[in-house]
Amino acid sequence: MFQREVKNIRDLVMQNLRINGLETPLQQKRLVEAWPEVVGEEVARYSFNVYIQNQTLFVHLSSAALRHELMIRRYEYVRMLNQYVGADIIVDIRFC
């Protein structure tokens, strides 16, 4: 009797995404969508136009005071967002 190698469906899907070059864009999308959850509703309310370019997360803010406060804690947010996604997707955050 022959035995089959049993694989987890998540691993197979991630392997397929990696082969087709779609793993990083998917993780980037998850990271951008995680912004409100990681920073909280108050900060998310003042955030708009959140996107990633060259491993940098760009966040446009409508409050200058909030921008200054977030600049102080940006590396903490980098760590928290990368941890949320489970990979090192961004290395910096720029608040505009």
mmCIF file of N, CA and C in Angstrom, residues 1-90:
data_model
loop_
_atom_site.group_PDB
_atom_site.id
_atom_site.type_symbol
_atom_site.label_atom_id
_atom_site.label_comp_id
_atom_site.label_asym_id
_atom_site.label_seq_id
_atom_site.Cartn_x
_atom_site.Cartn_y
_atom_site.Cartn_z
ATOM 1 N N MET A 1 0.836 -1.164 0.000
ATOM 2 C CA MET A 1 0.000 0.000 0.000
ATOM 3 C C MET A 1 0.889 1.237 0.000
ATOM 4 N N PHE A 2 0.527 2.223 -0.820
ATOM 5 C CA PHE A 2 1.390 3.383 -0.893
ATOM 6 C C PHE A 2 0.813 4.530 -0.065
ATOM 7 N N GLN A 3 1.711 5.332 0.525
ATOM 8 C CA GLN A 3 1.287 6.414 1.405
ATOM 9 C C GLN A 3 1.448 7.748 0.690
ATOM 10 N N ARG A 4 0.485 8.624 0.918
ATOM 11 C CA ARG A 4 0.543 9.966 0.350
ATOM 12 C C ARG A 4 1.087 10.924 1.390
ATOM 13 N N GLU A 5 1.791 11.901 0.888
ATOM 14 C CA GLU A 5 2.288 12.943 1.774
ATOM 15 C C GLU A 5 1.171 13.963 1.969
ATOM 16 N N VAL A 6 0.727 14.111 3.186
ATOM 17 C CA VAL A 6 -0.362 15.022 3.494
ATOM 18 C C VAL A 6 0.220 16.409 3.762
ATOM 19 N N LYS A 7 -0.349 17.432 3.067
ATOM 20 C CA LYS A 7 0.122 18.800 3.239
ATOM 21 C C LYS A 7 -1.040 19.682 3.661
ATOM 22 N N ASN A 8 -0.714 20.687 4.412
ATOM 23 C CA ASN A 8 -1.686 21.660 4.873
ATOM 24 C C ASN A 8 -2.115 22.530 3.683
ATOM 25 N N ILE A 9 -3.401 22.810 3.553
ATOM 26 C CA ILE A 9 -3.909 23.597 2.430
ATOM 27 C C ILE A 9 -3.333 25.009 2.443
ATOM 28 N N ARG A 10 -3.129 25.570 3.625
ATOM 29 C CA ARG A 10 -2.542 26.918 3.719
ATOM 30 C C ARG A 10 -1.145 26.934 3.123
ATOM 31 N N ASP A 11 -0.348 25.905 3.431
ATOM 32 C CA ASP A 11 1.005 25.821 2.896
ATOM 33 C C ASP A 11 0.994 25.697 1.377
ATOM 34 N N LEU A 12 0.062 24.924 0.851
ATOM 35 C CA LEU A 12 -0.036 24.754 -0.599
ATOM 36 C C LEU A 12 -0.430 26.057 -1.289
ATOM 37 N N VAL A 13 -1.371 26.779 -0.703
ATOM 38 C CA VAL A 13 -1.795 28.054 -1.285
ATOM 39 C C VAL A 13 -0.645 29.058 -1.247
ATOM 40 N N MET A 14 0.041 29.168 -0.117
ATOM 41 C CA MET A 14 1.162 30.099 -0.006
ATOM 42 C C MET A 14 2.294 29.721 -0.966
ATOM 43 N N GLN A 15 2.538 28.437 -1.149
ATOM 44 C CA GLN A 15 3.565 27.988 -2.088
ATOM 45 C C GLN A 15 3.181 28.381 -3.514
ATOM 46 N N ASN A 16 1.915 28.231 -3.854
ATOM 47 C CA ASN A 16 1.432 28.612 -5.178
ATOM 48 C C ASN A 16 1.547 30.120 -5.391
ATOM 49 N N LEU A 17 1.192 30.905 -4.375
ATOM 50 C CA LEU A 17 1.317 32.361 -4.477
ATOM 51 C C LEU A 17 2.779 32.768 -4.645
ATOM 52 N N ARG A 18 3.667 32.127 -3.899
ATOM 53 C CA ARG A 18 5.093 32.428 -3.974
ATOM 54 C C ARG A 18 5.634 32.116 -5.368
ATOM 55 N N ILE A 19 5.248 30.983 -5.930
ATOM 56 C CA ILE A 19 5.715 30.583 -7.260
ATOM 57 C C ILE A 19 5.258 31.583 -8.316
ATOM 58 N N ASN A 20 4.043 32.084 -8.174
ATOM 59 C CA ASN A 20 3.487 33.013 -9.158
ATOM 60 C C ASN A 20 3.793 34.472 -8.853
ATOM 61 N N GLY A 21 4.601 34.744 -7.828
ATOM 62 C CA GLY A 21 5.006 36.104 -7.506
ATOM 63 C C GLY A 21 3.908 36.955 -6.900
ATOM 64 N N LEU A 22 2.959 36.334 -6.230
ATOM 65 C CA LEU A 22 1.827 37.062 -5.660
ATOM 66 C C LEU A 22 1.845 37.135 -4.139
ATOM 67 N N GLU A 23 2.817 36.525 -3.510
ATOM 68 C CA GLU A 23 2.852 36.502 -2.053
ATOM 69 C C GLU A 23 3.085 37.900 -1.471
ATOM 70 N N THR A 24 4.067 38.625 -1.989
ATOM 71 C CA THR A 24 4.381 39.952 -1.460
ATOM 72 C C THR A 24 3.236 40.942 -1.680
ATOM 73 N N PRO A 25 2.637 41.030 -2.873
ATOM 74 C CA PRO A 25 1.499 41.946 -3.020
ATOM 75 C C PRO A 25 0.334 41.613 -2.087
ATOM 76 N N LEU A 26 0.108 40.349 -1.844
ATOM 77 C CA LEU A 26 -0.956 39.950 -0.923
ATOM 78 C C LEU A 26 -0.634 40.407 0.496
ATOM 79 N N GLN A 27 0.601 40.217 0.912
ATOM 80 C CA GLN A 27 0.999 40.645 2.251
ATOM 81 C C GLN A 27 0.972 42.164 2.378
ATOM 82 N N GLN A 28 1.320 42.876 1.312
ATOM 83 C CA GLN A 28 1.250 44.335 1.335
ATOM 84 C C GLN A 28 -0.191 44.797 1.500
ATOM 85 N N LYS A 29 -1.104 44.157 0.795
ATOM 86 C CA LYS A 29 -2.521 44.501 0.907
ATOM 87 C C LYS A 29 -3.021 44.238 2.324
ATOM 88 N N ARG A 30 -2.634 43.116 2.905
ATOM 89 C CA ARG A 30 -3.036 42.802 4.280
ATOM 90 C C ARG A 30 -2.487 43.834 5.259
ATOM 91 N N LEU A 31 -1.246 44.291 5.032
ATOM 92 C CA LEU A 31 -0.636 45.271 5.919
ATOM 93 C C LEU A 31 -1.374 46.606 5.834
ATOM 94 N N VAL A 32 -1.699 47.050 4.636
ATOM 95 C CA VAL A 32 -2.430 48.317 4.471
ATOM 96 C C VAL A 32 -3.807 48.215 5.126
ATOM 97 N N GLU A 33 -4.458 47.079 4.961
ATOM 98 C CA GLU A 33 -5.776 46.885 5.578
ATOM 99 C C GLU A 33 -5.686 46.765 7.099
ATOM 100 N N ALA A 34 -4.512 46.406 7.615
ATOM 101 C CA ALA A 34 -4.326 46.268 9.060
ATOM 102 C C ALA A 34 -4.067 47.604 9.743
ATOM 103 N N TRP A 35 -3.771 48.655 8.981
ATOM 104 C CA TRP A 35 -3.454 49.954 9.566
ATOM 105 C C TRP A 35 -4.483 50.401 10.603
ATOM 106 N N PRO A 36 -5.805 50.440 10.286
ATOM 107 C CA PRO A 36 -6.781 50.890 11.289
ATOM 108 C C PRO A 36 -6.816 50.012 12.543
ATOM 109 N N GLU A 37 -6.634 48.723 12.353
ATOM 110 C CA GLU A 37 -6.684 47.814 13.501
ATOM 111 C C GLU A 37 -5.469 47.978 14.412
ATOM 112 N N VAL A 38 -4.309 48.196 13.830
ATOM 113 C CA VAL A 38 -3.080 48.308 14.613
ATOM 114 C C VAL A 38 -3.002 49.654 15.334
ATOM 115 N N VAL A 39 -3.359 50.744 14.650
ATOM 116 C CA VAL A 39 -3.216 52.068 15.265
ATOM 117 C C VAL A 39 -4.447 52.497 16.046
ATOM 118 N N GLY A 40 -5.577 51.869 15.807
ATOM 119 C CA GLY A 40 -6.803 52.213 16.524
ATOM 120 C C GLY A 40 -7.714 53.116 15.704
ATOM 121 N N GLU A 41 -8.962 53.176 16.122
ATOM 122 C CA GLU A 41 -9.983 53.916 15.386
ATOM 123 C C GLU A 41 -9.731 55.423 15.371
ATOM 124 N N GLU A 42 -9.226 55.968 16.474
ATOM 125 C CA GLU A 42 -8.987 57.415 16.553
ATOM 126 C C GLU A 42 -7.981 57.867 15.495
ATOM 127 N N VAL A 43 -6.865 57.166 15.417
ATOM 128 C CA VAL A 43 -5.840 57.523 14.436
ATOM 129 C C VAL A 43 -6.339 57.230 13.024
ATOM 130 N N ALA A 44 -7.013 56.118 12.837
ATOM 131 C CA ALA A 44 -7.522 55.742 11.518
ATOM 132 C C ALA A 44 -8.514 56.767 10.991
ATOM 133 N N ARG A 45 -9.227 57.419 11.868
ATOM 134 C CA ARG A 45 -10.211 58.427 11.464
ATOM 135 C C ARG A 45 -9.533 59.604 10.750
ATOM 136 N N TYR A 46 -8.295 59.907 11.131
ATOM 137 C CA TYR A 46 -7.551 61.016 10.523
ATOM 138 C C TYR A 46 -6.627 60.562 9.393
ATOM 139 N N SER A 47 -6.609 59.273 9.100
ATOM 140 C CA SER A 47 -5.734 58.711 8.072
ATOM 141 C C SER A 47 -6.497 58.516 6.766
ATOM 142 N N PHE A 48 -5.803 58.788 5.665
ATOM 143 C CA PHE A 48 -6.370 58.488 4.352
ATOM 144 C C PHE A 48 -5.218 58.244 3.387
ATOM 145 N N ASN A 49 -5.537 57.655 2.261
ATOM 146 C CA ASN A 49 -4.554 57.363 1.219
ATOM 147 C C ASN A 49 -3.337 56.633 1.789
ATOM 148 N N VAL A 50 -3.548 55.440 2.287
ATOM 149 C CA VAL A 50 -2.487 54.606 2.860
ATOM 150 C C VAL A 50 -2.017 53.638 1.769
ATOM 151 N N TYR A 51 -0.703 53.649 1.484
ATOM 152 C CA TYR A 51 -0.162 52.765 0.450
ATOM 153 C C TYR A 51 1.302 52.458 0.739
ATOM 154 N N ILE A 52 1.834 51.434 0.050
ATOM 155 C CA ILE A 52 3.228 51.022 0.219
ATOM 156 C C ILE A 52 3.965 51.253 -1.093
ATOM 157 N N GLN A 53 5.159 51.837 -0.956
ATOM 158 C CA GLN A 53 6.030 52.033 -2.111
ATOM 159 C C GLN A 53 7.470 51.865 -1.648
ATOM 160 N N ASN A 54 8.193 50.970 -2.287
ATOM 161 C CA ASN A 54 9.603 50.708 -1.950
ATOM 162 C C ASN A 54 9.805 50.411 -0.465
ATOM 163 N N GLN A 55 9.036 49.509 0.065
ATOM 164 C CA GLN A 55 9.101 49.055 1.455
ATOM 165 C C GLN A 55 8.863 50.176 2.465
ATOM 166 N N THR A 56 8.195 51.226 2.042
ATOM 167 C CA THR A 56 7.833 52.327 2.927
ATOM 168 C C THR A 56 6.324 52.499 2.888
ATOM 169 N N LEU A 57 5.718 52.552 4.059
ATOM 170 C CA LEU A 57 4.283 52.795 4.169
ATOM 171 C C LEU A 57 4.056 54.301 4.210
ATOM 172 N N PHE A 58 3.248 54.794 3.286
ATOM 173 C CA PHE A 58 2.901 56.214 3.245
ATOM 174 C C PHE A 58 1.492 56.376 3.790
ATOM 175 N N VAL A 59 1.345 57.276 4.754
ATOM 176 C CA VAL A 59 0.047 57.530 5.374
ATOM 177 C C VAL A 59 -0.186 59.037 5.348
ATOM 178 N N HIS A 60 -1.243 59.451 4.690
ATOM 179 C CA HIS A 60 -1.613 60.865 4.677
ATOM 180 C C HIS A 60 -2.530 61.116 5.871
ATOM 181 N N LEU A 61 -2.220 62.181 6.613
ATOM 182 C CA LEU A 61 -2.975 62.521 7.813
ATOM 183 C C LEU A 61 -3.564 63.915 7.688
ATOM 184 N N SER A 62 -4.725 64.107 8.268
ATOM 185 C CA SER A 62 -5.386 65.414 8.220
ATOM 186 C C SER A 62 -5.105 66.250 9.466
ATOM 187 N N SER A 63 -4.239 65.782 10.340
ATOM 188 C CA SER A 63 -3.915 66.508 11.574
ATOM 189 C C SER A 63 -2.401 66.604 11.742
ATOM 190 N N ALA A 64 -1.899 67.829 11.779
ATOM 191 C CA ALA A 64 -0.457 68.036 11.946
ATOM 192 C C ALA A 64 0.031 67.573 13.317
ATOM 193 N N ALA A 65 -0.763 67.801 14.339
ATOM 194 C CA ALA A 65 -0.377 67.377 15.684
ATOM 195 C C ALA A 65 -0.268 65.855 15.768
ATOM 196 N N LEU A 66 -1.218 65.159 15.154
ATOM 197 C CA LEU A 66 -1.190 63.691 15.126
ATOM 198 C C LEU A 66 0.010 63.208 14.320
ATOM 199 N N ARG A 67 0.325 63.882 13.231
ATOM 200 C CA ARG A 67 1.474 63.520 12.401
ATOM 201 C C ARG A 67 2.752 63.549 13.242
ATOM 202 N N HIS A 68 2.924 64.584 14.039
ATOM 203 C CA HIS A 68 4.112 64.703 14.884
ATOM 204 C C HIS A 68 4.167 63.579 15.925
ATOM 205 N N GLU A 69 3.050 63.302 16.535
ATOM 206 C CA GLU A 69 2.994 62.241 17.549
ATOM 207 C C GLU A 69 3.313 60.871 16.948
ATOM 208 N N LEU A 70 2.776 60.594 15.757
ATOM 209 C CA LEU A 70 3.021 59.305 15.111
ATOM 210 C C LEU A 70 4.465 59.171 14.622
ATOM 211 N N MET A 71 5.078 60.282 14.229
ATOM 212 C CA MET A 71 6.483 60.235 13.795
ATOM 213 C C MET A 71 7.385 59.727 14.916
ATOM 214 N N ILE A 72 7.063 60.089 16.132
ATOM 215 C CA ILE A 72 7.860 59.664 17.282
ATOM 216 C C ILE A 72 7.773 58.147 17.469
ATOM 217 N N ARG A 73 6.591 57.576 17.184
ATOM 218 C CA ARG A 73 6.372 56.142 17.426
ATOM 219 C C ARG A 73 6.391 55.307 16.147
ATOM 220 N N ARG A 74 6.902 55.831 15.046
ATOM 221 C CA ARG A 74 6.770 55.143 13.758
ATOM 222 C C ARG A 74 7.463 53.785 13.715
ATOM 223 N N TYR A 75 8.625 53.644 14.346
ATOM 224 C CA TYR A 75 9.312 52.344 14.297
ATOM 225 C C TYR A 75 8.581 51.285 15.131
ATOM 226 N N GLU A 76 7.880 51.728 16.131
ATOM 227 C CA GLU A 76 7.035 50.813 16.896
ATOM 228 C C GLU A 76 5.892 50.304 16.005
ATOM 229 N N TYR A 77 5.320 51.202 15.213
ATOM 230 C CA TYR A 77 4.252 50.808 14.286
ATOM 231 C C TYR A 77 4.779 49.916 13.171
ATOM 232 N N VAL A 78 5.997 50.160 12.708
ATOM 233 C CA VAL A 78 6.610 49.288 11.699
ATOM 234 C C VAL A 78 6.691 47.870 12.245
ATOM 235 N N ARG A 79 7.183 47.739 13.460
ATOM 236 C CA ARG A 79 7.320 46.418 14.080
ATOM 237 C C ARG A 79 5.960 45.748 14.248
ATOM 238 N N MET A 80 4.979 46.509 14.732
ATOM 239 C CA MET A 80 3.650 45.940 14.978
ATOM 240 C C MET A 80 2.967 45.518 13.682
ATOM 241 N N LEU A 81 3.085 46.311 12.629
ATOM 242 C CA LEU A 81 2.462 45.975 11.349
ATOM 243 C C LEU A 81 3.122 44.759 10.708
ATOM 244 N N ASN A 82 4.451 44.710 10.736
ATOM 245 C CA ASN A 82 5.147 43.540 10.188
ATOM 246 C C ASN A 82 4.804 42.282 10.973
ATOM 247 N N GLN A 83 4.692 42.424 12.273
ATOM 248 C CA GLN A 83 4.325 41.287 13.113
ATOM 249 C C GLN A 83 2.907 40.825 12.791
ATOM 250 N N TYR A 84 2.005 41.752 12.531
ATOM 251 C CA TYR A 84 0.623 41.423 12.202
ATOM 252 C C TYR A 84 0.557 40.588 10.923
ATOM 253 N N VAL A 85 1.365 40.952 9.934
ATOM 254 C CA VAL A 85 1.371 40.236 8.656
ATOM 255 C C VAL A 85 2.192 38.959 8.732
ATOM 256 N N GLY A 86 3.202 38.954 9.586
ATOM 257 C CA GLY A 86 4.041 37.761 9.725
ATOM 258 C C GLY A 86 5.249 37.767 8.812
ATOM 259 N N ALA A 87 5.610 38.944 8.290
ATOM 260 C CA ALA A 87 6.781 39.064 7.429
ATOM 261 C C ALA A 87 7.277 40.506 7.481
ATOM 262 N N ASP A 88 8.534 40.709 7.105
ATOM 263 C CA ASP A 88 9.099 42.058 7.072
ATOM 264 C C ASP A 88 8.758 42.699 5.729
ATOM 265 N N ILE A 89 7.626 43.375 5.691
ATOM 266 C CA ILE A 89 7.134 43.985 4.454
ATOM 267 C C ILE A 89 7.594 45.440 4.346
ATOM 268 N N ILE A 90 7.574 46.174 5.438
ATOM 269 C CA ILE A 90 7.976 47.574 5.408
ATOM 270 C C ILE A 90 9.155 47.801 6.350
#
